[in-house]
Amino acid sequence: PLYSSAASEVYKRQVINKYGINPNKVVTVYNAVEPLSETETDKYERNLDDKIVTFLGRITMQKGPEYFIEAARKVLNRMDNVRFVMAGSGDMMNKMVLRVAQLGIANRFHFTGFLAGDDVNNLSLIHISEPTRPRLISYAVFCLKKK
């Protein structure tokens, strides 16, 4: 049997409704990284007291990397013990590097390029996507304040 996949429940409903696909044949596969267990995280040592907020994904218009950078600026206006990591690649990479430089936050911002597999395990992940962007940015700021 053939199956279709969707990146969220919203997209799953759209595929079912728009194309009339049997709901039992559509599987939701979230774009995310499985969290490490506590024993797995013990093997990673972080020699940094700063909080880390990460964007992991394609650096393209669809993923909204400019919102992450603007949120970083706002956070850095209020706190200085935070570092921001943009992990990924895409057609907006150069524009994002220039924007970080224009804002004067390059000393708190790191661009890694594309990462995969074990290279991702040291990152604190926040993936910003269109439907959840405002809520996740708010959550990131809340987490930073809470710690």
Tab-separated table of N, CA and C in Angstrom:
chain	number	residue	atom	x	y	z
A	1	PRO	N	0.826	-1.205	0.000
A	1	PRO	CA	0.000	0.000	0.000
A	1	PRO	C	0.861	1.257	0.000
A	2	LEU	N	0.429	2.275	-0.713
A	2	LEU	CA	1.135	3.544	-0.776
A	2	LEU	C	0.681	4.439	0.363
A	3	TYR	N	1.634	5.166	0.946
A	3	TYR	CA	1.347	6.099	2.017
A	3	TYR	C	1.842	7.473	1.625
A	4	SER	N	1.284	8.482	2.244
A	4	SER	CA	1.731	9.853	2.051
A	4	SER	C	2.177	10.364	3.412
A	5	SER	N	3.144	11.262	3.425
A	5	SER	CA	3.581	11.828	4.706
A	5	SER	C	3.357	13.331	4.706
A	6	ALA	N	3.131	13.857	5.907
A	6	ALA	CA	2.946	15.287	6.098
A	6	ALA	C	3.795	15.705	7.287
A	7	ALA	N	4.285	16.955	7.276
A	7	ALA	CA	5.190	17.431	8.326
A	7	ALA	C	4.460	17.902	9.580
A	8	SER	N	3.131	17.958	9.555
A	8	SER	CA	2.369	18.366	10.734
A	8	SER	C	0.941	17.864	10.589
A	9	GLU	N	0.179	17.926	11.673
A	9	GLU	CA	-1.221	17.530	11.623
A	9	GLU	C	-2.020	18.476	10.720
A	10	VAL	N	-1.641	19.752	10.716
A	10	VAL	CA	-2.317	20.724	9.845
A	10	VAL	C	-2.142	20.322	8.384
A	11	TYR	N	-0.904	20.021	7.988
A	11	TYR	CA	-0.655	19.619	6.608
A	11	TYR	C	-1.323	18.282	6.294
A	12	LYS	N	-1.375	17.396	7.282
A	12	LYS	CA	-2.037	16.111	7.088
A	12	LYS	C	-3.509	16.326	6.733
A	13	ARG	N	-4.194	17.185	7.485
A	13	ARG	CA	-5.606	17.474	7.203
A	13	ARG	C	-5.764	18.107	5.819
A	14	GLN	N	-4.830	18.982	5.454
A	14	GLN	CA	-4.912	19.619	4.137
A	14	GLN	C	-4.777	18.581	3.025
A	15	VAL	N	-3.842	17.651	3.179
A	15	VAL	CA	-3.638	16.601	2.171
A	15	VAL	C	-4.888	15.734	2.059
A	16	ILE	N	-5.456	15.374	3.192
A	16	ILE	CA	-6.667	14.542	3.198
A	16	ILE	C	-7.829	15.276	2.543
A	17	ASN	N	-8.051	16.529	2.951
A	17	ASN	CA	-9.198	17.289	2.437
A	17	ASN	C	-9.035	17.707	0.985
A	18	LYS	N	-7.851	18.172	0.620
A	18	LYS	CA	-7.650	18.703	-0.734
A	18	LYS	C	-7.577	17.597	-1.789
A	19	TYR	N	-6.909	16.483	-1.439
A	19	TYR	CA	-6.679	15.437	-2.427
A	19	TYR	C	-7.536	14.195	-2.208
A	20	GLY	N	-8.355	14.201	-1.139
A	20	GLY	CA	-9.253	13.079	-0.896
A	20	GLY	C	-8.547	11.778	-0.569
A	21	ILE	N	-7.383	11.869	0.051
A	21	ILE	CA	-6.622	10.664	0.393
A	21	ILE	C	-7.201	10.055	1.672
A	22	ASN	N	-7.260	8.754	1.712
A	22	ASN	CA	-7.730	8.025	2.882
A	22	ASN	C	-6.885	8.430	4.098
A	23	PRO	N	-7.515	8.899	5.189
A	23	PRO	CA	-6.761	9.338	6.376
A	23	PRO	C	-5.849	8.254	6.956
A	24	ASN	N	-6.187	6.992	6.741
A	24	ASN	CA	-5.341	5.890	7.232
A	24	ASN	C	-4.063	5.740	6.412
A	25	LYS	N	-3.995	6.430	5.296
A	25	LYS	CA	-2.826	6.337	4.414
A	25	LYS	C	-1.908	7.551	4.523
A	26	VAL	N	-2.221	8.476	5.441
A	26	VAL	CA	-1.396	9.671	5.618
A	26	VAL	C	-0.757	9.606	7.001
A	27	VAL	N	0.558	9.681	7.032
A	27	VAL	CA	1.312	9.578	8.274
A	27	VAL	C	1.992	10.920	8.551
A	28	THR	N	1.912	11.381	9.796
A	28	THR	CA	2.596	12.618	10.171
A	28	THR	C	4.018	12.282	10.595
A	29	VAL	N	4.979	12.919	9.935
A	29	VAL	CA	6.398	12.756	10.258
A	29	VAL	C	6.924	14.152	10.559
A	30	TYR	N	7.095	14.444	11.834
A	30	TYR	CA	7.514	15.784	12.239
A	30	TYR	C	8.972	16.021	11.882
A	31	ASN	N	9.271	17.249	11.493
A	31	ASN	CA	10.647	17.651	11.211
A	31	ASN	C	11.304	18.010	12.531
A	32	ALA	N	11.944	17.060	13.157
A	32	ALA	CA	12.529	17.321	14.465
A	32	ALA	C	13.648	16.332	14.740
A	33	VAL	N	14.287	16.533	15.857
A	33	VAL	CA	15.353	15.662	16.316
A	33	VAL	C	14.868	14.992	17.588
A	34	GLU	N	15.090	13.702	17.712
A	34	GLU	CA	14.708	12.998	18.933
A	34	GLU	C	15.599	13.471	20.072
A	35	PRO	N	14.993	13.810	21.215
A	35	PRO	CA	15.814	14.244	22.359
A	35	PRO	C	16.678	13.102	22.868
A	36	LEU	N	17.849	13.455	23.363
A	36	LEU	CA	18.747	12.460	23.931
A	36	LEU	C	18.285	12.073	25.327
A	37	SER	N	18.572	10.850	25.711
A	37	SER	CA	18.278	10.432	27.077
A	37	SER	C	19.296	11.084	28.008
A	38	GLU	N	19.023	11.038	29.307
A	38	GLU	CA	19.923	11.657	30.282
A	38	GLU	C	21.314	11.018	30.244
A	39	THR	N	21.374	9.709	30.047
A	39	THR	CA	22.686	9.043	29.987
A	39	THR	C	23.451	9.462	28.739
A	40	GLU	N	22.732	9.712	27.651
A	40	GLU	CA	23.399	10.168	26.435
A	40	GLU	C	23.918	11.594	26.585
A	41	THR	N	23.150	12.454	27.246
A	41	THR	CA	23.580	13.841	27.381
A	41	THR	C	24.763	13.974	28.326
A	42	ASP	N	24.937	13.023	29.240
A	42	ASP	CA	26.064	13.067	30.179
A	42	ASP	C	27.408	13.029	29.465
A	43	LYS	N	27.459	12.429	28.268
A	43	LYS	CA	28.743	12.324	27.572
A	43	LYS	C	29.134	13.606	26.837
A	44	TYR	N	28.209	14.579	26.772
A	44	TYR	CA	28.504	15.853	26.134
A	44	TYR	C	28.762	16.900	27.204
A	45	GLU	N	29.945	17.480	27.185
A	45	GLU	CA	30.290	18.495	28.170
A	45	GLU	C	30.242	19.860	27.516
A	46	ARG	N	29.637	20.797	28.186
A	46	ARG	CA	29.537	22.156	27.668
A	46	ARG	C	30.326	23.073	28.591
A	47	ASN	N	31.375	23.660	28.096
A	47	ASN	CA	32.238	24.531	28.883
A	47	ASN	C	31.848	25.989	28.700
A	48	LEU	N	30.576	26.261	28.868
A	48	LEU	CA	30.078	27.599	28.626
A	48	LEU	C	28.876	27.835	29.532
A	49	ASP	N	28.885	28.946	30.251
A	49	ASP	CA	27.763	29.258	31.128
A	49	ASP	C	26.625	29.963	30.399
A	50	ASP	N	26.912	30.493	29.218
A	50	ASP	CA	25.878	31.197	28.462
A	50	ASP	C	24.760	30.249	28.052
A	51	LYS	N	23.572	30.793	27.956
A	51	LYS	CA	22.446	30.049	27.418
A	51	LYS	C	22.591	30.028	25.897
A	52	ILE	N	22.122	28.964	25.285
A	52	ILE	CA	22.247	28.826	23.834
A	52	ILE	C	20.864	28.626	23.235
A	53	VAL	N	20.547	29.441	22.229
A	53	VAL	CA	19.295	29.304	21.496
A	53	VAL	C	19.670	29.006	20.052
A	54	THR	N	19.051	27.965	19.487
A	54	THR	CA	19.465	27.489	18.175
A	54	THR	C	18.330	27.469	17.172
A	55	PHE	N	18.633	27.911	15.979
A	55	PHE	CA	17.769	27.729	14.808
A	55	PHE	C	18.416	26.612	14.011
A	56	LEU	N	17.701	25.522	13.785
A	56	LEU	CA	18.222	24.405	13.003
A	56	LEU	C	17.277	24.171	11.841
A	57	GLY	N	17.747	24.427	10.642
A	57	GLY	CA	16.895	24.225	9.475
A	57	GLY	C	17.457	24.916	8.257
A	58	ARG	N	16.687	24.861	7.196
A	58	ARG	CA	17.106	25.549	5.969
A	58	ARG	C	17.021	27.049	6.197
A	59	ILE	N	18.025	27.742	5.757
A	59	ILE	CA	18.037	29.196	5.896
A	59	ILE	C	17.429	29.762	4.606
A	60	THR	N	16.106	29.677	4.567
A	60	THR	CA	15.329	30.097	3.407
A	60	THR	C	14.132	30.913	3.872
A	61	MET	N	13.518	31.616	2.957
A	61	MET	CA	12.374	32.462	3.282
A	61	MET	C	11.274	31.675	3.999
A	62	GLN	N	11.028	30.443	3.581
A	62	GLN	CA	9.944	29.653	4.147
A	62	GLN	C	10.142	29.368	5.632
A	63	LYS	N	11.357	29.342	6.106
A	63	LYS	CA	11.643	28.993	7.499
A	63	LYS	C	11.772	30.210	8.413
A	64	GLY	N	11.798	31.394	7.851
A	64	GLY	CA	11.792	32.612	8.655
A	64	GLY	C	13.033	32.881	9.475
A	65	PRO	N	14.233	32.707	8.940
A	65	PRO	CA	15.434	32.948	9.738
A	65	PRO	C	15.585	34.402	10.183
A	66	GLU	N	14.997	35.325	9.430
A	66	GLU	CA	15.105	36.737	9.814
A	66	GLU	C	14.369	37.013	11.122
A	67	TYR	N	13.306	36.261	11.396
A	67	TYR	CA	12.588	36.435	12.661
A	67	TYR	C	13.441	35.969	13.841
A	68	PHE	N	14.185	34.912	13.630
A	68	PHE	CA	15.089	34.410	14.664
A	68	PHE	C	16.146	35.460	14.996
A	69	ILE	N	16.703	36.096	13.965
A	69	ILE	CA	17.731	37.111	14.175
A	69	ILE	C	17.149	38.338	14.873
A	70	GLU	N	15.966	38.754	14.468
A	70	GLU	CA	15.345	39.909	15.132
A	70	GLU	C	15.002	39.581	16.582
A	71	ALA	N	14.561	38.360	16.850
A	71	ALA	CA	14.297	37.947	18.231
A	71	ALA	C	15.598	37.929	19.031
A	72	ALA	N	16.680	37.483	18.407
A	72	ALA	CA	17.987	37.470	19.072
A	72	ALA	C	18.389	38.883	19.484
A	73	ARG	N	18.191	39.837	18.591
A	73	ARG	CA	18.518	41.233	18.908
A	73	ARG	C	17.734	41.697	20.130
A	74	LYS	N	16.444	41.373	20.168
A	74	LYS	CA	15.604	41.799	21.294
A	74	LYS	C	16.055	41.154	22.597
A	75	VAL	N	16.392	39.894	22.540
A	75	VAL	CA	16.877	39.211	23.749
A	75	VAL	C	18.188	39.833	24.210
A	76	LEU	N	19.099	40.083	23.265
A	76	LEU	CA	20.407	40.641	23.630
A	76	LEU	C	20.311	42.076	24.140
A	77	ASN	N	19.247	42.769	23.821
A	77	ASN	CA	19.034	44.099	24.395
A	77	ASN	C	18.714	44.010	25.881
A	78	ARG	N	18.265	42.837	26.323
A	78	ARG	CA	17.866	42.662	27.718
A	78	ARG	C	18.822	41.786	28.528
A	79	MET	N	19.552	40.903	27.866
A	79	MET	CA	20.453	39.977	28.554
A	79	MET	C	21.730	39.829	27.734
A	80	ASP	N	22.831	39.593	28.410
A	80	ASP	CA	24.078	39.434	27.662
A	80	ASP	C	24.709	38.055	27.815
A	81	ASN	N	24.049	37.150	28.517
A	81	ASN	CA	24.619	35.811	28.703
A	81	ASN	C	23.945	34.784	27.796
A	82	VAL	N	23.669	35.180	26.560
A	82	VAL	CA	22.997	34.317	25.596
A	82	VAL	C	23.793	34.310	24.303
A	83	ARG	N	23.890	33.138	23.715
A	83	ARG	CA	24.498	32.989	22.392
A	83	ARG	C	23.460	32.381	21.465
A	84	PHE	N	23.509	32.766	20.206
A	84	PHE	CA	22.569	32.274	19.212
A	84	PHE	C	23.331	31.521	18.138
A	85	VAL	N	22.802	30.373	17.771
A	85	VAL	CA	23.422	29.529	16.760
A	85	VAL	C	22.429	29.334	15.631
A	86	MET	N	22.877	29.615	14.410
A	86	MET	CA	22.061	29.327	13.236
A	86	MET	C	22.750	28.186	12.499
A	87	ALA	N	22.131	27.005	12.597
A	87	ALA	CA	22.694	25.800	11.986
A	87	ALA	C	21.870	25.451	10.755
A	88	GLY	N	22.517	25.428	9.626
A	88	GLY	CA	21.828	25.104	8.388
A	88	GLY	C	22.453	25.846	7.228
A	89	SER	N	21.869	25.661	6.082
A	89	SER	CA	22.345	26.356	4.887
A	89	SER	C	21.136	26.705	4.037
A	90	GLY	N	21.331	27.617	3.123
A	90	GLY	CA	20.236	28.001	2.244
A	90	GLY	C	20.518	29.315	1.553
A	91	ASP	N	19.587	29.707	0.692
A	91	ASP	CA	19.807	30.879	-0.154
A	91	ASP	C	19.795	32.206	0.598
A	92	MET	N	19.377	32.210	1.864
A	92	MET	CA	19.378	33.457	2.636
A	92	MET	C	20.567	33.569	3.593
A	93	MET	N	21.480	32.621	3.532
A	93	MET	CA	22.606	32.607	4.472
A	93	MET	C	23.391	33.918	4.452
A	94	ASN	N	23.822	34.367	3.293
A	94	ASN	CA	24.620	35.601	3.218
A	94	ASN	C	23.846	36.804	3.748
A	95	LYS	N	22.573	36.880	3.408
A	95	LYS	CA	21.730	37.974	3.881
A	95	LYS	C	21.637	37.955	5.413
A	96	MET	N	21.554	36.759	6.017
A	96	MET	CA	21.442	36.649	7.470
A	96	MET	C	22.759	37.030	8.157
A	97	VAL	N	23.868	36.644	7.564
A	97	VAL	CA	25.178	37.015	8.108
A	97	VAL	C	25.326	38.535	8.089
A	98	LEU	N	24.938	39.151	6.982
A	98	LEU	CA	25.000	40.617	6.878
A	98	LEU	C	24.080	41.290	7.895
A	99	ARG	N	22.897	40.737	8.098
A	99	ARG	CA	21.962	41.338	9.048
A	99	ARG	C	22.502	41.275	10.472
A	100	VAL	N	23.092	40.158	10.829
A	100	VAL	CA	23.698	40.014	12.163
A	100	VAL	C	24.807	41.055	12.338
A	101	ALA	N	25.606	41.262	11.292
A	101	ALA	CA	26.671	42.265	11.351
A	101	ALA	C	26.085	43.670	11.478
A	102	GLN	N	25.047	43.971	10.702
A	102	GLN	CA	24.395	45.293	10.771
A	102	GLN	C	23.859	45.582	12.168
A	103	LEU	N	23.319	44.557	12.821
A	103	LEU	CA	22.740	44.728	14.155
A	103	LEU	C	23.803	44.802	15.250
A	104	GLY	N	25.055	44.484	14.903
A	104	GLY	CA	26.139	44.532	15.883
A	104	GLY	C	26.079	43.411	16.910
A	105	ILE	N	25.534	42.256	16.515
A	105	ILE	CA	25.424	41.137	17.457
A	105	ILE	C	26.277	39.935	17.038
A	106	ALA	N	27.214	40.154	16.132
A	106	ALA	CA	28.025	39.047	15.618
A	106	ALA	C	28.847	38.360	16.709
A	107	ASN	N	29.181	39.084	17.781
A	107	ASN	CA	29.967	38.468	18.855
A	107	ASN	C	29.144	37.492	19.693
A	108	ARG	N	27.823	37.464	19.505
A	108	ARG	CA	26.932	36.552	20.241
A	108	ARG	C	26.215	35.598	19.299
A	109	PHE	N	26.597	35.591	18.047
A	109	PHE	CA	25.894	34.833	17.015
A	109	PHE	C	26.871	33.945	16.277
A	110	HIS	N	26.481	32.697	16.032
A	110	HIS	CA	27.364	31.732	15.386
A	110	HIS	C	26.625	31.036	14.243
A	111	PHE	N	27.261	30.969	13.083
A	111	PHE	CA	26.718	30.261	11.929
A	111	PHE	C	27.543	29.002	11.723
A	112	THR	N	26.902	27.835	11.737
A	112	THR	CA	27.646	26.579	11.634
A	112	THR	C	27.670	26.003	10.233
A	113	GLY	N	26.745	26.419	9.377
A	113	GLY	CA	26.553	25.724	8.117
A	113	GLY	C	25.700	24.486	8.370
A	114	PHE	N	25.625	23.612	7.385
A	114	PHE	CA	24.783	22.419	7.484
A	114	PHE	C	25.323	21.466	8.539
A	115	LEU	N	24.438	20.929	9.371
A	115	LEU	CA	24.791	19.920	10.368
A	115	LEU	C	23.874	18.719	10.200
A	116	ALA	N	24.382	17.551	10.552
A	116	ALA	CA	23.557	16.335	10.511
A	116	ALA	C	24.048	15.363	11.578
A	117	GLY	N	23.205	14.417	11.917
A	117	GLY	CA	23.567	13.333	12.814
A	117	GLY	C	24.069	13.796	14.166
A	118	ASP	N	25.192	13.243	14.597
A	118	ASP	CA	25.733	13.531	15.923
A	118	ASP	C	26.128	14.992	16.103
A	119	ASP	N	26.403	15.697	15.007
A	119	ASP	CA	26.764	17.112	15.126
A	119	ASP	C	25.624	17.937	15.715
A	120	VAL	N	24.409	17.451	15.598
A	120	VAL	CA	23.239	18.167	16.088
A	120	VAL	C	23.064	17.990	17.598
A	121	ASN	N	23.616	16.946	18.169
A	121	ASN	CA	23.333	16.578	19.558
A	121	ASN	C	23.737	17.609	20.598
A	122	ASN	N	24.652	18.493	20.301
A	122	ASN	CA	25.065	19.498	21.281
A	122	ASN	C	24.226	20.772	21.236
A	123	LEU	N	23.253	20.790	20.383
A	123	LEU	CA	22.466	22.004	20.210
A	123	LEU	C	21.203	21.982	21.045
A	124	SER	N	20.849	23.137	21.616
A	124	SER	CA	19.538	23.322	22.242
A	124	SER	C	18.622	23.764	21.122
A	125	LEU	N	17.599	22.984	20.828
A	125	LEU	CA	16.861	23.180	19.587
A	125	LEU	C	15.592	23.986	19.732
A	126	ILE	N	15.467	24.963	18.875
A	126	ILE	CA	14.196	25.644	18.665
A	126	ILE	C	14.071	25.808	17.165
A	127	HIS	N	13.082	25.160	16.605
A	127	HIS	CA	12.874	25.255	15.163
A	127	HIS	C	11.698	26.198	14.932
A	128	ILE	N	11.915	27.247	14.206
A	128	ILE	CA	10.865	28.238	13.989
A	128	ILE	C	10.251	27.988	12.617
A	129	SER	N	8.959	27.721	12.602
A	129	SER	CA	8.265	27.529	11.335
A	129	SER	C	7.039	28.432	11.298
A	130	GLU	N	6.489	28.624	10.133
A	130	GLU	CA	5.421	29.605	9.912
A	130	GLU	C	4.275	29.539	10.928
A	131	PRO	N	3.620	28.380	11.157
A	131	PRO	CA	2.445	28.410	12.032
A	131	PRO	C	2.764	28.666	13.501
A	132	THR	N	3.972	28.342	13.934
A	132	THR	CA	4.271	28.419	15.365
A	132	THR	C	5.302	29.477	15.714
A	133	ARG	N	5.733	30.258	14.745
A	133	ARG	CA	6.839	31.203	14.953
A	133	ARG	C	6.650	32.104	16.180
A	134	PRO	N	5.570	32.853	16.327
A	134	PRO	CA	5.470	33.767	17.483
A	134	PRO	C	5.478	33.030	18.821
A	135	ARG	N	4.786	31.897	18.883
A	135	ARG	CA	4.718	31.142	20.132
A	135	ARG	C	6.101	30.603	20.523
A	136	LEU	N	6.876	30.104	19.555
A	136	LEU	CA	8.181	29.540	19.874
A	136	LEU	C	9.189	30.605	20.272
A	137	ILE	N	9.127	31.756	19.649
A	137	ILE	CA	10.027	32.837	20.044
A	137	ILE	C	9.701	33.254	21.471
A	138	SER	N	8.418	33.374	21.792
A	138	SER	CA	8.021	33.713	23.156
A	138	SER	C	8.488	32.652	24.128
A	139	TYR	N	8.358	31.387	23.733
A	139	TYR	CA	8.786	30.291	24.592
A	139	TYR	C	10.299	30.336	24.811
A	140	ALA	N	11.044	30.649	23.768
A	140	ALA	CA	12.502	30.740	23.898
A	140	ALA	C	12.883	31.816	24.902
A	141	VAL	N	12.260	32.957	24.799
A	141	VAL	CA	12.554	34.052	25.730
A	141	VAL	C	12.149	33.648	27.140
A	142	PHE	N	11.001	32.972	27.299
A	142	PHE	CA	10.551	32.510	28.617
A	142	PHE	C	11.585	31.552	29.217
A	143	CYS	N	12.068	30.607	28.409
A	143	CYS	CA	13.058	29.641	28.911
A	143	CYS	C	14.331	30.339	29.352
A	144	LEU	N	14.735	31.354	28.603
A	144	LEU	CA	15.949	32.080	28.945
A	144	LEU	C	15.768	32.814	30.276
A	145	LYS	N	14.607	33.384	30.487
A	145	LYS	CA	14.346	34.112	31.719
A	145	LYS	C	14.245	33.160	32.902
A	146	LYS	N	13.699	31.980	32.670
A	146	LYS	CA	13.448	31.013	33.727
A	146	LYS	C	14.746	30.464	34.316
A	147	LYS	N	15.770	30.281	33.486
A	147	LYS	CA	17.021	29.648	33.950
A	147	LYS	C	17.890	30.582	34.710
